[in-house]
Amino acid sequence: MTIADRGGEPQEKSVSQFDANNEAQLTKADGKLRSDMSYEVKEILITSPSGGEVDIVNLFTQVSIYEDLMTNTMSASVNFTDALNVVKHLPIIGQKEKLKIVFSLPSADTVTYEFDIYRVAVRQISTTQKRQNVKLSAVSSEQFKNVHTRISKSYYDKIDSMVTSIFDEVKDKAELEVQVESDSEKRKFIVPNWHPFDAINWLAQRCPSKDNSNACHYIFYQDRDGYKFTTIEKLFEEETPKMEYLYSPRKYRESPRFFRDTGLEMRNIQRLVIDEPGNRLDENIKGMYGSKILTHDIVRKKYEFTEFSMKDEYTSTKHVDEAYPICEQLDEFSTEPDTFWNFCPIHKNLNQENELHGGDTVEQNEKYSDWLLRRKSLMRQLSSYIVKVTVNGDSRRKCGDIVELRVTPLQPGSAEDQMHDKYLNGKYLVSSIKHNITPDGYLMDMELARDSVGQAYPAQSTFLQDIRSASNASQE
């Protein structure tokens, strides 16, 4: 339902109003979106291993669902008020009771999450002893299989094939999607009694992409569609952001002359914190800009130094936005490779063909010089600029999405300057989401990360000119 349908006039375009694609997403369900907090929780079903089940959809006080690119599995927590002592009679003791959560926005498809309960985190009995407040913690069922399984096995294959084989050891209902193939070279690795997810994470660190050998920042994570083994570069390839979010002074968000615009409210940021605007010392220490590796072949008694410079390698991989994360012309950090130093022993003949037992020769199995320094830099780049926002809930949003952020600047200025903060605005990767659902509403806490900025930082400051321009504009 549009504003005009409710008898009001269309709201005037003020600050950076939203594009037609975003508007279409919110109205595709024939106007079913009733308000910015509209949602429906259809089911919160708990099933005991002993066979009993109960739907607490009318008892819950809060449901939280967590997704994170740097965490292998999803998790959830449920708070509810228990006046029937369900915890005792079902019972709920954290012994892998099944938790099924079904909810949606009216304009989106129904979303179903399934978890295993592993903990009764809180059980607070009221002073009248007539009810208790209960908090349950749950995790994806594959996590239980992961902690119950250890792998002691040798592999000779492509790395993505090894990952698929290892995941099959814990696969339950969810599937693994390898979104980016590793290079075609086979390697020899022995997994020494590790949990499957630990082995996959170890392989992800040293996996080069088939499409771009420089893109060695593979991650292994779960979203609502299943498990993903992919590169950060692959996530950056999404050209059209899934949503544009706006954070601006109240006078720009609404006007008493007009009816509420629910489409605008869906994108309105209620809380914004620039959590990590750039820790340059830590970035240097962790090898984001410059680093060096020494490889020593203990058999041939040879050593080799390899240096890495982010400034030289920056364009070899895709980034979420267009410009260099700091002022490129003034970047002296990338010329200091001794800032982050590594030593890696290698053994050329360690994986060669054996005359007695056969096998295949792998000349350079580890190839530390090809991936170690580059991966350290790429992963640190991703966390070089982090913004945390609280927005109205959207069941379609998931970690790995690309969104756009529009923030009006703090200071007064010209009409053009008022439209956006040119360094804060732009594309971001959704690195984590916490869906918070209560009887009063549905909100999301999102962590947005970027490894670049929308507009390059200047080599020459224009501070005085900008201050004068802002002062003149405020007097007008």
XYZ file of C-alpha atoms in Angstrom:
476
model
C 0.000 0.000 0.000
C 1.487 3.333 -1.017
C 1.004 6.669 0.711
C -1.313 7.823 -2.013
C -3.534 4.769 -1.431
C -4.077 5.924 2.157
C -5.284 9.326 1.050
C -2.083 11.317 1.564
C 0.236 12.985 -0.883
C 3.457 11.264 -1.957
C 6.320 12.277 0.270
C 8.766 14.719 -1.234
C 12.215 13.458 -2.125
C 14.588 14.848 0.481
C 17.915 13.225 1.316
C 19.005 10.494 -1.026
C 15.631 8.811 -1.395
C 15.747 5.193 -2.333
C 15.957 3.643 -5.776
C 13.149 1.850 -7.562
C 14.703 -1.576 -7.083
C 14.656 -1.300 -3.299
C 11.101 0.026 -3.355
C 10.018 -2.895 -5.511
C 11.430 -5.371 -2.986
C 9.195 -3.991 -0.266
C 5.995 -3.799 -2.327
C 6.270 -7.008 -4.343
C 3.696 -8.758 -2.143
C 0.810 -6.504 -3.266
C 1.244 -4.054 -0.438
C 1.087 -6.496 2.478
C 3.735 -4.609 4.422
C 1.612 -2.954 7.072
C 4.261 -1.191 9.124
C 7.970 -1.039 9.759
C 7.621 -3.570 12.615
C 5.209 -5.943 10.874
C 6.159 -9.618 11.071
C 4.684 -12.988 11.938
C 6.101 -15.741 14.130
C 4.250 -18.860 13.053
C 5.899 -21.524 15.172
C 8.462 -22.056 17.932
C 8.350 -25.815 18.344
C 10.443 -27.741 20.870
C 10.630 -31.517 20.407
C 12.102 -33.780 23.082
C 14.219 -36.831 22.178
C 11.676 -38.820 24.192
C 8.905 -37.851 21.775
C 7.028 -34.982 23.432
C 6.711 -31.584 21.785
C 5.365 -28.152 22.642
C 4.820 -24.965 20.653
C 5.757 -21.930 22.765
C 4.820 -19.308 20.157
C 2.368 -17.759 22.651
C 4.854 -17.883 25.528
C 8.075 -16.461 24.079
C 9.456 -13.092 25.140
C 12.455 -13.002 22.785
C 14.010 -15.047 20.008
C 17.535 -14.260 18.787
C 19.145 -15.909 15.762
C 22.840 -15.387 15.030
C 24.703 -15.564 11.714
C 28.384 -14.724 11.266
C 30.769 -15.085 8.328
C 33.595 -15.988 10.711
C 31.606 -18.636 12.595
C 31.066 -22.080 11.122
C 27.514 -22.621 12.387
C 24.442 -20.567 13.204
C 23.047 -20.392 16.717
C 19.951 -19.173 18.526
C 18.511 -18.331 21.920
C 14.881 -18.371 23.054
C 13.416 -16.682 26.134
C 9.916 -17.614 27.286
C 7.675 -17.392 30.321
C 6.801 -20.843 31.646
C 3.744 -21.105 33.924
C 3.138 -24.809 33.227
C 6.614 -26.066 34.134
C 7.253 -27.207 30.570
C 10.949 -27.462 31.362
C 10.200 -30.211 33.873
C 7.408 -32.087 32.116
C 8.728 -32.236 28.535
C 11.556 -32.208 29.831
C 14.054 -29.642 28.500
C 17.565 -30.359 29.804
C 19.802 -29.445 26.850
C 19.990 -32.995 25.526
C 19.656 -32.093 21.847
C 15.971 -31.176 21.968
C 14.935 -29.981 18.522
C 14.075 -26.297 18.152
C 12.129 -25.169 15.091
C 11.512 -21.459 14.473
C 9.257 -20.291 11.628
C 8.704 -16.588 10.914
C 8.500 -14.068 8.094
C 7.676 -10.574 6.969
C 4.386 -10.231 5.072
C 6.341 -9.179 1.973
C 8.824 -12.085 2.137
C 8.851 -15.845 1.995
C 8.487 -17.845 5.198
C 11.838 -18.696 6.786
C 12.427 -21.851 8.838
C 15.357 -22.400 11.188
C 16.143 -25.674 12.943
C 18.554 -26.072 15.842
C 19.528 -28.470 18.625
C 19.129 -27.160 22.179
C 22.330 -27.636 24.139
C 21.790 -25.521 27.237
C 19.153 -24.228 29.631
C 21.034 -20.985 30.131
C 18.677 -19.245 32.583
C 15.851 -20.540 34.717
C 14.590 -17.779 37.008
C 11.610 -18.665 39.205
C 9.327 -15.786 40.204
C 8.894 -14.827 43.865
C 5.297 -16.090 43.764
C 6.539 -19.438 42.376
C 3.761 -19.368 39.771
C 5.982 -18.981 36.719
C 9.589 -18.991 35.613
C 11.577 -17.153 32.989
C 13.589 -19.573 30.871
C 16.364 -18.986 28.352
C 17.420 -21.770 25.994
C 20.574 -21.813 23.857
C 20.693 -23.781 20.624
C 23.065 -24.485 17.756
C 22.958 -26.150 14.349
C 22.849 -29.937 14.590
C 26.106 -30.249 12.605
C 27.959 -28.695 15.524
C 27.134 -31.661 17.742
C 28.326 -34.041 15.037
C 31.458 -31.968 14.655
C 32.442 -32.210 18.328
C 31.666 -35.959 18.340
C 33.815 -36.668 15.282
C 37.570 -36.714 14.766
C 39.402 -37.305 11.515
C 42.749 -39.060 11.175
C 43.222 -39.470 7.478
C 45.543 -38.608 4.600
C 44.223 -36.797 1.542
C 45.617 -36.353 -1.952
C 43.214 -34.171 -3.908
C 42.169 -30.614 -4.722
C 41.512 -28.623 -1.591
C 37.816 -28.025 -2.321
C 37.358 -31.773 -2.843
C 39.010 -32.419 0.525
C 36.628 -29.930 2.145
C 33.600 -31.646 0.591
C 34.815 -35.062 1.737
C 35.420 -33.845 5.293
C 32.032 -32.112 5.491
C 30.308 -35.366 4.542
C 31.501 -36.731 7.890
C 29.158 -34.353 9.757
C 26.447 -33.614 7.192
C 22.921 -33.805 8.570
C 20.146 -31.942 6.735
C 22.151 -28.975 5.489
C 24.236 -29.156 2.329
C 27.638 -27.640 1.574
C 27.862 -25.346 -1.434
C 31.352 -24.777 -2.826
C 30.767 -21.418 -4.501
C 34.341 -20.979 -5.731
C 36.492 -23.904 -6.862
C 40.054 -24.143 -5.668
C 42.910 -24.391 -8.156
C 43.317 -27.678 -10.013
C 46.568 -28.647 -8.307
C 46.386 -31.658 -6.007
C 48.023 -31.537 -2.596
C 48.903 -34.044 0.100
C 47.716 -33.390 3.632
C 47.303 -35.529 6.723
C 44.538 -34.492 9.121
C 45.906 -35.446 12.580
C 42.851 -36.376 14.669
C 41.133 -33.018 14.271
C 37.462 -32.146 14.435
C 36.050 -31.767 10.884
C 35.383 -28.029 11.135
C 38.913 -27.419 12.430
C 40.273 -29.288 9.414
C 38.098 -27.299 6.998
C 39.171 -23.994 8.541
C 42.830 -25.050 8.254
C 42.366 -25.931 4.582
C 40.524 -22.664 3.907
C 43.591 -20.723 5.033
C 45.799 -22.188 2.308
C 43.291 -22.544 -0.534
C 43.874 -20.516 -3.744
C 40.956 -19.795 -6.041
C 40.715 -21.321 -9.492
C 39.477 -18.025 -10.936
C 42.026 -15.800 -9.200
C 45.069 -17.284 -7.462
C 45.476 -14.056 -5.486
C 42.041 -14.523 -3.875
C 43.198 -16.770 -1.038
C 40.662 -15.543 1.536
C 38.305 -18.509 1.659
C 35.763 -18.717 4.488
C 33.504 -21.525 5.706
C 30.216 -20.474 7.288
C 26.497 -21.218 7.523
C 23.536 -19.052 6.605
C 19.850 -19.968 6.392
C 20.381 -21.607 2.976
C 23.100 -23.983 4.169
C 26.874 -24.115 4.457
C 29.122 -22.112 2.149
C 32.770 -22.537 1.175
C 33.633 -19.421 -0.754
C 35.949 -16.444 -1.045
C 35.342 -12.916 0.191
C 35.963 -11.823 -3.407
C 32.970 -13.890 -4.551
C 30.729 -12.064 -2.075
C 32.025 -8.735 -3.383
C 30.883 -9.605 -6.915
C 27.297 -8.704 -6.047
C 27.007 -5.427 -7.950
C 23.513 -4.374 -6.851
C 23.144 -3.968 -3.067
C 20.305 -5.940 -1.493
C 19.130 -2.897 0.442
C 20.014 0.739 1.016
C 19.931 1.928 4.636
C 19.635 5.573 5.649
C 20.878 7.311 8.789
C 20.032 10.988 8.910
C 18.775 13.737 11.241
C 15.142 13.404 12.234
C 14.056 16.381 10.142
C 15.018 14.442 7.021
C 13.331 11.207 8.059
C 9.773 12.385 8.533
C 7.547 15.415 8.280
C 4.324 16.087 10.224
C 2.622 17.018 6.935
C 2.805 13.479 5.593
C 1.694 10.021 6.567
C 4.291 7.485 7.693
C 6.273 5.936 4.871
C 6.791 2.315 5.905
C 9.173 1.743 3.018
C 11.377 4.519 4.389
C 11.119 3.189 7.935
C 12.226 -0.268 6.835
C 15.530 1.289 5.729
C 15.891 3.771 8.546
C 18.819 3.035 10.870
C 17.744 3.347 14.493
C 21.241 3.112 15.943
C 24.663 3.478 14.322
C 28.088 2.953 15.892
C 31.338 3.173 13.961
C 32.930 0.379 15.940
C 36.274 0.144 14.125
C 37.028 3.239 12.044
C 40.610 2.132 11.483
C 43.300 0.957 13.902
C 46.386 1.640 11.813
C 48.849 0.332 14.384
C 47.060 -3.005 14.696
C 46.738 -3.214 10.905
C 50.493 -2.789 10.595
C 51.259 -5.320 13.314
C 49.012 -7.956 11.695
C 50.535 -7.559 8.241
C 47.803 -5.707 6.383
C 50.180 -3.288 4.626
C 53.649 -4.803 4.449
C 55.113 -8.160 5.442
C 57.917 -10.598 4.739
C 58.318 -14.356 4.820
C 61.474 -16.453 5.026
C 61.184 -20.017 3.723
C 63.994 -22.427 4.532
C 64.413 -25.746 2.740
C 66.058 -27.893 5.399
C 67.103 -30.562 2.864
C 68.616 -28.432 0.133
C 69.865 -25.916 2.703
C 68.447 -22.982 0.802
C 66.398 -20.054 1.999
C 64.333 -17.422 0.219
C 62.750 -14.114 1.247
C 59.382 -13.009 -0.165
C 57.913 -9.564 0.498
C 54.338 -8.346 0.307
C 53.095 -4.790 -0.246
C 49.362 -4.060 -0.106
C 49.792 -1.005 -2.303
C 51.350 -3.104 -5.064
C 48.889 -6.006 -4.735
C 45.665 -4.107 -3.994
C 44.169 -4.294 -7.493
C 44.840 -8.026 -7.839
C 41.563 -8.839 -6.023
C 38.065 -7.346 -5.970
C 36.962 -5.081 -3.133
C 33.557 -4.103 -1.815
C 33.915 -0.477 -2.958
C 36.104 1.535 -5.293
C 38.791 3.450 -3.395
C 41.911 2.522 -1.386
C 41.180 2.183 2.385
C 43.634 4.961 3.316
C 45.194 7.775 1.306
C 47.065 5.850 -1.372
C 49.461 8.659 -2.260
C 50.551 8.990 1.378
C 50.751 5.278 2.141
C 54.162 4.670 3.708
C 53.040 1.572 5.606
C 53.219 -0.667 2.535
C 56.925 0.089 2.144
C 57.805 -1.497 5.507
C 57.860 -5.300 5.006
C 59.719 -5.951 8.276
C 56.633 -4.899 10.235
C 55.183 -8.425 10.005
C 57.692 -11.229 9.619
C 57.202 -14.986 9.218
C 59.513 -17.987 9.140
C 58.311 -21.209 7.493
C 60.460 -24.343 7.073
C 59.805 -26.330 3.896
C 60.907 -29.746 2.645
C 60.927 -30.156 -1.115
C 61.214 -33.943 -1.081
C 58.679 -34.529 1.666
C 55.899 -35.480 -0.764
C 57.728 -37.149 -3.621
C 57.007 -40.507 -5.203
C 58.268 -43.435 -3.120
C 59.944 -46.338 -4.931
C 58.561 -48.878 -2.487
C 55.084 -47.563 -1.816
C 54.367 -45.594 -4.981
C 52.384 -42.388 -4.756
C 52.607 -39.077 -6.563
C 55.171 -36.326 -6.259
C 54.019 -32.917 -5.042
C 56.905 -30.517 -5.549
C 55.661 -27.716 -3.299
C 52.828 -28.839 -1.098
C 52.468 -25.842 1.203
C 53.521 -22.913 -1.017
C 53.641 -20.534 1.942
C 55.055 -17.756 -0.211
C 51.987 -17.813 -2.459
C 49.233 -17.429 0.114
C 50.309 -16.736 3.688
C 51.146 -13.024 3.517
C 48.378 -12.243 1.064
C 45.714 -13.974 3.177
C 46.868 -12.188 6.343
C 46.458 -8.867 4.562
C 43.109 -9.631 2.901
C 41.473 -10.882 6.101
C 42.676 -7.860 8.067
C 41.488 -5.520 5.328
C 37.965 -6.848 5.786
C 37.880 -5.704 9.408
C 39.614 -2.378 8.832
C 36.297 -0.490 8.866
C 33.319 -1.831 10.823
C 29.943 -0.174 11.379
C 27.306 -1.636 13.691
C 23.690 -0.722 12.991
C 20.274 -1.555 14.394
C 17.519 -1.616 11.791
C 14.009 -2.945 11.427
C 13.898 -6.686 10.877
C 13.955 -8.254 7.440
C 13.826 -12.047 7.214
C 15.449 -11.905 3.754
C 18.684 -10.441 5.069
C 21.594 -12.807 5.693
C 25.324 -12.583 6.272
C 27.263 -12.292 3.041
C 24.807 -9.787 1.543
C 26.018 -6.486 0.108
C 24.113 -3.438 1.359
C 24.541 0.281 0.881
C 24.814 2.812 3.694
C 23.761 6.451 3.388
C 24.726 8.755 6.242
C 24.248 12.515 6.272
C 27.292 14.439 7.579
C 27.414 15.910 11.066
C 28.260 19.466 10.097
C 26.059 21.892 8.137
C 27.131 22.505 4.576
C 26.065 23.106 1.040
C 23.042 21.310 -0.381
C 25.330 18.798 -2.062
C 27.298 18.152 1.145
C 24.091 17.564 3.124
C 23.219 14.577 0.981
C 25.865 12.200 2.263
C 29.092 11.613 4.168
C 31.362 10.759 1.248
C 33.823 8.591 3.208
C 31.313 6.735 5.377
C 28.793 6.122 2.624
C 28.974 3.298 0.131
C 28.804 -0.468 -0.077
C 29.332 -2.772 2.887
C 29.451 -6.512 3.423
C 27.068 -7.868 6.063
C 29.559 -9.804 8.193
C 27.134 -10.775 10.959
C 23.452 -10.497 11.870
C 21.503 -10.965 15.054
C 17.759 -11.263 14.405
C 15.928 -10.069 17.542
C 12.231 -10.988 17.630
C 9.932 -10.047 20.508
C 6.148 -9.730 20.825
C 6.643 -5.970 20.452
C 8.692 -6.002 17.253
C 11.452 -7.375 15.073
C 14.859 -5.706 14.897
C 18.242 -6.681 13.480
C 21.695 -5.895 14.823
C 24.026 -5.994 11.820
C 27.779 -5.688 11.604
C 28.821 -4.101 8.317
C 32.410 -4.456 7.152
C 34.368 -2.968 4.288
C 37.920 -3.118 2.949
C 37.714 0.059 0.876
C 35.910 3.401 0.729
C 33.537 4.924 -1.779
C 35.661 7.982 -2.486
C 39.441 8.283 -2.290
C 41.001 10.224 0.570
C 42.751 13.374 -0.715
C 46.521 13.797 -0.700
C 46.018 17.504 0.013
C 43.702 18.565 2.836
C 40.846 20.968 2.065
C 39.930 21.389 5.738
C 39.897 25.213 5.853
C 37.879 25.527 2.670
C 35.351 22.971 3.915
C 34.957 24.764 7.266
C 34.379 28.118 5.554
C 31.834 26.531 3.223
C 29.989 24.950 6.136
C 30.015 28.224 8.089
C 28.609 30.190 5.154
C 25.897 27.598 4.591
C 24.804 27.675 8.249
C 24.548 31.511 8.155
C 22.362 31.349 5.075
